[in-house]
Short mmCIF file of the C-alpha atoms (twelve columns), coordinates in Angstrom:
data_MODEL
# 
_entry.id   MODEL 
# 
loop_
_atom_site.group_PDB 
_atom_site.id 
_atom_site.type_symbol 
_atom_site.label_atom_id 
_atom_site.label_alt_id 
_atom_site.label_comp_id 
_atom_site.label_asym_id 
_atom_site.label_seq_id 
_atom_site.Cartn_x 
_atom_site.Cartn_y 
_atom_site.Cartn_z 
_atom_site.pdbx_PDB_model_num 
ATOM 1   C CA . MET A 1   177.400 48.490 178.656 1 
ATOM 2   C CA . GLU A 2   177.728 52.117 177.148 1 
ATOM 3   C CA . ASN A 3   174.474 54.442 177.143 1 
ATOM 4   C CA . ASN A 4   173.221 54.337 173.707 1 
ATOM 5   C CA . TYR A 5   169.754 56.516 174.338 1 
ATOM 6   C CA . LYS A 6   168.952 59.428 176.235 1 
ATOM 7   C CA . ARG A 7   165.226 59.399 176.106 1 
ATOM 8   C CA . ILE A 8   163.150 56.253 175.307 1 
ATOM 9   C CA . VAL A 9   159.430 55.497 175.605 1 
ATOM 10  C CA . LEU A 10  158.832 52.400 177.195 1 
ATOM 11  C CA . LYS A 11  155.400 50.334 175.663 1 
ATOM 12  C CA . VAL A 12  154.192 47.562 178.136 1 
ATOM 13  C CA . SER A 13  151.312 45.720 177.460 1 
ATOM 14  C CA . GLY A 14  148.756 45.405 180.088 1 
ATOM 15  C CA . GLU A 15  149.250 41.543 179.901 1 
ATOM 16  C CA . ALA A 16  152.662 41.816 180.733 1 
ATOM 17  C CA . LEU A 17  151.500 43.365 184.095 1 
ATOM 18  C CA . ALA A 18  148.752 40.139 184.542 1 
ATOM 19  C CA . GLY A 19  151.804 37.920 184.707 1 
ATOM 20  C CA . GLU A 20  150.809 34.201 184.501 1 
ATOM 21  C CA . VAL A 21  147.410 34.474 185.150 1 
ATOM 22  C CA . GLY A 22  146.779 36.223 182.105 1 
ATOM 23  C CA . HIS A 23  144.018 39.223 183.696 1 
ATOM 24  C CA . GLY A 24  144.049 41.563 186.500 1 
ATOM 25  C CA . ILE A 25  147.193 42.622 187.826 1 
ATOM 26  C CA . ASP A 26  150.177 40.481 189.325 1 
ATOM 27  C CA . ALA A 27  151.651 42.672 192.132 1 
ATOM 28  C CA . LYS A 28  155.173 40.477 191.822 1 
ATOM 29  C CA . VAL A 29  155.112 40.798 188.244 1 
ATOM 30  C CA . THR A 30  154.376 44.758 188.281 1 
ATOM 31  C CA . GLU A 31  157.361 45.129 191.287 1 
ATOM 32  C CA . SER A 32  159.843 43.231 188.692 1 
ATOM 33  C CA . ILE A 33  158.979 45.448 185.858 1 
ATOM 34  C CA . ALA A 34  159.214 48.203 187.771 1 
ATOM 35  C CA . ARG A 35  163.031 47.610 189.292 1 
ATOM 36  C CA . GLU A 36  163.708 46.985 185.930 1 
ATOM 37  C CA . ILE A 37  162.765 50.538 184.997 1 
ATOM 38  C CA . ALA A 38  164.589 51.618 188.046 1 
ATOM 39  C CA . GLU A 39  167.817 50.256 186.706 1 
ATOM 40  C CA . VAL A 40  167.378 51.767 183.313 1 
ATOM 41  C CA . ALA A 41  166.972 55.513 185.265 1 
ATOM 42  C CA . GLU A 42  169.742 54.600 187.374 1 
ATOM 43  C CA . GLN A 43  171.853 54.776 183.969 1 
ATOM 44  C CA . GLY A 44  170.895 58.472 183.345 1 
ATOM 45  C CA . ILE A 45  168.030 57.326 180.401 1 
ATOM 46  C CA . GLU A 46  165.113 59.299 180.894 1 
ATOM 47  C CA . VAL A 47  162.283 56.739 180.853 1 
ATOM 48  C CA . ALA A 48  158.425 57.398 179.583 1 
ATOM 49  C CA . VAL A 49  156.386 54.329 179.501 1 
ATOM 50  C CA . VAL A 50  153.036 53.492 177.834 1 
ATOM 51  C CA . VAL A 51  150.950 51.072 179.189 1 
ATOM 52  C CA . GLY A 52  148.265 49.174 177.485 1 
ATOM 53  C CA . GLY A 53  145.080 47.842 179.159 1 
ATOM 54  C CA . GLY A 54  144.586 44.443 177.752 1 
ATOM 55  C CA . ASN A 55  144.427 42.748 181.076 1 
ATOM 56  C CA . ILE A 56  141.424 44.582 181.924 1 
ATOM 57  C CA . TRP A 57  139.545 45.533 178.768 1 
ATOM 58  C CA . ARG A 58  140.462 45.711 175.186 1 
ATOM 59  C CA . GLY A 59  138.120 47.875 173.010 1 
ATOM 60  C CA . ILE A 60  138.013 45.851 169.828 1 
ATOM 61  C CA . SER A 61  136.850 42.900 171.618 1 
ATOM 62  C CA . GLY A 62  134.099 44.915 173.314 1 
ATOM 63  C CA . SER A 63  133.313 46.471 169.596 1 
ATOM 64  C CA . ALA A 64  133.428 42.816 168.236 1 
ATOM 65  C CA . SER A 65  130.806 41.855 170.851 1 
ATOM 66  C CA . GLY A 66  128.292 44.328 169.843 1 
ATOM 67  C CA . MET A 67  129.328 47.387 171.835 1 
ATOM 68  C CA . ASP A 68  129.934 50.977 170.395 1 
ATOM 69  C CA . ARG A 69  133.342 50.908 169.176 1 
ATOM 70  C CA . ALA A 70  133.693 54.676 170.513 1 
ATOM 71  C CA . SER A 71  132.663 53.677 173.948 1 
ATOM 72  C CA . ALA A 72  134.868 50.436 174.150 1 
ATOM 73  C CA . ASP A 73  137.780 52.314 173.422 1 
ATOM 74  C CA . TYR A 74  136.943 54.881 175.893 1 
ATOM 75  C CA . MET A 75  136.861 52.039 178.536 1 
ATOM 76  C CA . GLY A 76  140.107 50.450 177.216 1 
ATOM 77  C CA . MET A 77  141.530 54.217 178.010 1 
ATOM 78  C CA . LEU A 78  140.374 53.977 181.605 1 
ATOM 79  C CA . ALA A 79  142.190 50.488 181.800 1 
ATOM 80  C CA . THR A 80  145.431 51.903 180.842 1 
ATOM 81  C CA . VAL A 81  144.883 54.387 183.547 1 
ATOM 82  C CA . ILE A 82  144.619 51.913 186.261 1 
ATOM 83  C CA . ASN A 83  147.451 50.203 184.813 1 
ATOM 84  C CA . GLY A 84  149.427 53.255 185.016 1 
ATOM 85  C CA . LEU A 85  148.554 53.713 188.892 1 
ATOM 86  C CA . ALA A 86  149.568 50.493 189.466 1 
ATOM 87  C CA . LEU A 87  152.940 50.898 188.178 1 
ATOM 88  C CA . GLN A 88  153.333 54.497 189.492 1 
ATOM 89  C CA . GLU A 89  152.726 52.661 192.726 1 
ATOM 90  C CA . ALA A 90  155.331 49.631 192.376 1 
ATOM 91  C CA . LEU A 91  157.763 52.437 191.182 1 
ATOM 92  C CA . GLU A 92  156.991 54.819 194.383 1 
ATOM 93  C CA . GLN A 93  157.618 51.942 196.692 1 
ATOM 94  C CA . ILE A 94  161.035 51.478 195.473 1 
ATOM 95  C CA . GLY A 95  161.955 55.073 195.888 1 
ATOM 96  C CA . VAL A 96  161.718 56.309 192.214 1 
ATOM 97  C CA . SER A 97  160.029 59.493 191.825 1 
ATOM 98  C CA . THR A 98  157.025 58.979 189.200 1 
ATOM 99  C CA . ARG A 99  154.468 60.957 187.444 1 
ATOM 100 C CA . VAL A 100 151.182 59.459 185.728 1 
ATOM 101 C CA . LEU A 101 150.137 61.616 182.957 1 
ATOM 102 C CA . THR A 102 146.688 61.064 181.465 1 
ATOM 103 C CA . ALA A 103 144.861 62.024 178.152 1 
ATOM 104 C CA . ILE A 104 141.707 62.073 179.724 1 
ATOM 105 C CA . GLU A 105 141.588 64.490 182.726 1 
ATOM 106 C CA . MET A 106 141.143 63.155 185.734 1 
ATOM 107 C CA . ARG A 107 143.063 65.730 188.498 1 
ATOM 108 C CA . GLN A 108 142.162 63.661 191.420 1 
ATOM 109 C CA . VAL A 109 144.303 60.639 190.317 1 
ATOM 110 C CA . ALA A 110 146.726 61.980 187.928 1 
ATOM 111 C CA . GLU A 111 148.112 64.817 186.098 1 
ATOM 112 C CA . PRO A 112 146.707 65.906 182.579 1 
ATOM 113 C CA . TYR A 113 149.054 65.547 179.775 1 
ATOM 114 C CA . ILE A 114 150.627 68.265 178.590 1 
ATOM 115 C CA . ARG A 115 153.979 68.140 176.304 1 
ATOM 116 C CA . ARG A 116 156.139 70.677 178.106 1 
ATOM 117 C CA . ARG A 117 155.358 69.360 181.665 1 
ATOM 118 C CA . ALA A 118 156.032 65.841 180.468 1 
ATOM 119 C CA . ILE A 119 159.377 66.973 179.030 1 
ATOM 120 C CA . ARG A 120 160.102 68.854 182.409 1 
ATOM 121 C CA . HIS A 121 159.439 65.506 184.257 1 
ATOM 122 C CA . LEU A 122 161.695 63.650 182.515 1 
ATOM 123 C CA . GLU A 123 164.479 66.401 182.455 1 
ATOM 124 C CA . LYS A 124 163.921 65.926 186.302 1 
ATOM 125 C CA . GLY A 125 164.905 62.628 186.399 1 
ATOM 126 C CA . ARG A 126 161.242 61.277 187.175 1 
ATOM 127 C CA . ILE A 127 159.590 58.485 185.416 1 
ATOM 128 C CA . VAL A 128 156.559 59.632 183.389 1 
ATOM 129 C CA . ILE A 129 153.913 57.251 182.541 1 
ATOM 130 C CA . PHE A 130 151.678 58.177 179.932 1 
ATOM 131 C CA . ALA A 131 148.053 56.957 180.402 1 
ATOM 132 C CA . GLY A 132 144.603 57.368 178.756 1 
ATOM 133 C CA . GLY A 133 145.779 56.624 175.473 1 
ATOM 134 C CA . THR A 134 145.636 59.461 172.944 1 
ATOM 135 C CA . GLY A 135 142.449 60.916 174.492 1 
ATOM 136 C CA . ASN A 136 140.794 59.738 171.430 1 
ATOM 137 C CA . PRO A 137 138.780 56.571 170.239 1 
ATOM 138 C CA . PHE A 138 140.063 54.432 167.109 1 
ATOM 139 C CA . PHE A 139 143.701 54.641 168.348 1 
ATOM 140 C CA . SER A 140 145.573 51.860 169.655 1 
ATOM 141 C CA . THR A 141 148.551 52.091 172.642 1 
ATOM 142 C CA . ASP A 142 150.903 51.647 170.179 1 
ATOM 143 C CA . THR A 143 149.945 54.691 168.203 1 
ATOM 144 C CA . THR A 144 150.115 56.235 171.753 1 
ATOM 145 C CA . ALA A 145 153.809 55.253 172.238 1 
ATOM 146 C CA . ALA A 146 154.631 56.442 168.804 1 
ATOM 147 C CA . LEU A 147 152.769 59.848 169.082 1 
ATOM 148 C CA . ARG A 148 154.369 60.624 172.531 1 
ATOM 149 C CA . ALA A 149 157.887 59.451 171.358 1 
ATOM 150 C CA . ALA A 150 157.292 61.960 168.601 1 
ATOM 151 C CA . GLU A 151 156.248 64.754 170.691 1 
ATOM 152 C CA . ILE A 152 158.995 64.236 173.569 1 
ATOM 153 C CA . GLU A 153 161.767 63.507 171.059 1 
ATOM 154 C CA . ALA A 154 162.404 60.225 172.253 1 
ATOM 155 C CA . ASP A 155 165.233 58.354 170.793 1 
ATOM 156 C CA . ALA A 156 163.552 54.899 170.225 1 
ATOM 157 C CA . ILE A 157 160.504 52.901 171.397 1 
ATOM 158 C CA . MET A 158 161.567 49.938 173.438 1 
ATOM 159 C CA . MET A 159 158.349 47.781 172.526 1 
ATOM 160 C CA . ALA A 160 158.461 44.935 175.072 1 
ATOM 161 C CA . LYS A 161 156.582 41.614 174.296 1 
ATOM 162 C CA . ARG A 162 155.589 38.663 176.191 1 
ATOM 163 C CA . PHE A 163 156.034 35.363 174.555 1 
ATOM 164 C CA . THR A 164 158.241 36.530 171.758 1 
ATOM 165 C CA . ASP A 165 161.702 37.598 171.482 1 
ATOM 166 C CA . GLY A 166 161.395 39.508 168.536 1 
ATOM 167 C CA . VAL A 167 159.492 39.980 164.797 1 
ATOM 168 C CA . TYR A 168 159.147 36.682 162.873 1 
ATOM 169 C CA . ASP A 169 157.806 36.184 159.582 1 
ATOM 170 C CA . ALA A 170 154.925 33.872 160.886 1 
ATOM 171 C CA . ASP A 171 153.718 32.978 164.201 1 
ATOM 172 C CA . PRO A 172 156.583 30.852 165.991 1 
ATOM 173 C CA . LYS A 173 154.007 29.540 168.482 1 
ATOM 174 C CA . THR A 174 151.892 27.802 165.258 1 
ATOM 175 C CA . ASN A 175 155.030 27.597 162.597 1 
ATOM 176 C CA . PRO A 176 157.958 25.909 163.812 1 
ATOM 177 C CA . ASP A 177 159.824 27.064 160.648 1 
ATOM 178 C CA . ALA A 178 159.065 30.585 161.399 1 
ATOM 179 C CA . VAL A 179 162.204 33.102 160.654 1 
ATOM 180 C CA . LYS A 180 163.236 35.758 163.237 1 
ATOM 181 C CA . PHE A 181 164.179 39.413 161.954 1 
ATOM 182 C CA . ASP A 182 167.176 40.825 163.294 1 
ATOM 183 C CA . SER A 183 166.310 44.165 161.805 1 
ATOM 184 C CA . LEU A 184 163.509 45.413 159.511 1 
ATOM 185 C CA . THR A 185 162.533 48.726 157.884 1 
ATOM 186 C CA . TYR A 186 159.219 50.576 158.389 1 
ATOM 187 C CA . PHE A 187 158.172 50.039 154.750 1 
ATOM 188 C CA . GLU A 188 159.057 45.968 155.196 1 
ATOM 189 C CA . VAL A 189 157.041 45.899 158.347 1 
ATOM 190 C CA . MET A 190 153.978 47.665 156.543 1 
ATOM 191 C CA . ARG A 191 154.334 45.736 153.230 1 
ATOM 192 C CA . ARG A 192 154.536 42.378 154.649 1 
ATOM 193 C CA . GLN A 193 151.624 43.066 157.276 1 
ATOM 194 C CA . LEU A 194 153.832 41.736 160.155 1 
ATOM 195 C CA . GLY A 195 151.285 42.772 162.850 1 
ATOM 196 C CA . VAL A 196 154.132 44.346 165.335 1 
ATOM 197 C CA . MET A 197 152.358 47.887 165.659 1 
ATOM 198 C CA . ASP A 198 149.423 49.225 163.288 1 
ATOM 199 C CA . ASN A 199 150.329 51.190 160.409 1 
ATOM 200 C CA . THR A 200 149.499 54.479 161.792 1 
ATOM 201 C CA . ALA A 201 151.969 53.933 164.892 1 
ATOM 202 C CA . ILE A 202 154.440 52.648 162.127 1 
ATOM 203 C CA . THR A 203 153.965 55.487 159.748 1 
ATOM 204 C CA . LEU A 204 154.282 58.029 162.676 1 
ATOM 205 C CA . CYS A 205 157.440 56.467 163.766 1 
ATOM 206 C CA . MET A 206 158.762 56.541 160.180 1 
ATOM 207 C CA . ASN A 207 157.673 60.082 159.344 1 
ATOM 208 C CA . ASN A 208 159.496 61.222 162.947 1 
ATOM 209 C CA . LYS A 209 162.509 59.043 162.469 1 
ATOM 210 C CA . VAL A 210 161.743 57.025 165.648 1 
ATOM 211 C CA . PRO A 211 163.264 53.443 165.685 1 
ATOM 212 C CA . ILE A 212 161.562 50.607 167.387 1 
ATOM 213 C CA . ILE A 213 163.224 47.957 169.277 1 
ATOM 214 C CA . VAL A 214 161.118 44.818 169.904 1 
ATOM 215 C CA . PHE A 215 162.411 42.394 172.584 1 
ATOM 216 C CA . ASN A 216 161.015 39.633 175.147 1 
ATOM 217 C CA . ILE A 217 160.168 41.253 178.409 1 
ATOM 218 C CA . ASP A 218 159.503 38.093 179.801 1 
ATOM 219 C CA . THR A 219 163.478 37.399 180.173 1 
ATOM 220 C CA . PRO A 220 164.918 39.472 183.369 1 
ATOM 221 C CA . GLY A 221 167.559 42.400 182.276 1 
ATOM 222 C CA . ASN A 222 166.191 42.795 178.773 1 
ATOM 223 C CA . ILE A 223 164.652 46.505 179.173 1 
ATOM 224 C CA . LEU A 224 167.879 47.669 180.604 1 
ATOM 225 C CA . LYS A 225 169.996 45.718 177.996 1 
ATOM 226 C CA . ALA A 226 167.783 46.937 175.008 1 
ATOM 227 C CA . CYS A 227 167.871 50.575 176.528 1 
ATOM 228 C CA . MET A 228 171.731 50.366 176.599 1 
ATOM 229 C CA . GLY A 229 171.820 49.422 173.265 1 
ATOM 230 C CA . GLU A 230 172.649 45.735 173.150 1 
ATOM 231 C CA . ARG A 231 171.460 44.134 170.156 1 
ATOM 232 C CA . ILE A 232 168.641 41.751 171.073 1 
ATOM 233 C CA . GLY A 233 165.096 41.036 169.475 1 
ATOM 234 C CA . THR A 234 164.351 43.056 166.623 1 
ATOM 235 C CA . ILE A 235 165.420 46.886 165.329 1 
ATOM 236 C CA . ILE A 236 162.757 48.422 163.192 1 
ATOM 237 C CA . GLY A 237 163.911 51.724 161.251 1 
ATOM 238 C CA . GLY A 238 165.035 53.532 158.461 1 
ATOM 239 C CA . GLU A 239 168.010 52.022 155.988 1 
ATOM 240 C CA . GLU A 240 170.358 53.997 158.311 1 
ATOM 241 C CA . ASP A 241 169.200 52.501 161.368 1 
ATOM 242 C CA . VAL A 242 169.117 48.657 160.214 1 
# 
């Protein structure tokens, strides 16, 4: 396979680290994801990772139960730091140099996010994990992925999903007639309200011309396939991308 991208942002949900348990962090699953990321880096692709925190805490769920939304979101940001550190440890255990950069400063465990520092780490071949969301409440980790991808001038966002192999026009778990899209434009995603990413994230990607590849992380080897340009899942972009 030919290397199709020079620099990518991999978006991994917190649930992906939880494995079949559905909550917390499964060490074996995290190690498996780390090995797949290492395979991508071995191809000369610069890899930045944005990891969610839904396996530990969801800000929206906390808000729905009566908690102040800003406080609930800050708790969610801290959950992404826990996941980021777990993924860093798994990568370091297999000999991959990794840095965690957080939008909320906590210097004892990670570096503060500085754009130029992040790019320098990538240029030196290190895996960079962006944690702590955007550092602000009311923004999702999808928006974080879109923002960081624009900042570091990534070639694409690899959106690794569980339980689905792309974007469908309906929920395939409840609708057996759901149709999978091979490609979509940013406008189509927003017009159809397909729920792949929130509209803020989609708009950021559209304005900065960052394509999004949605694929299934449960299938071994899919991260590498997507990063090497193999057409799996669904690609979202401008007219020229799809």
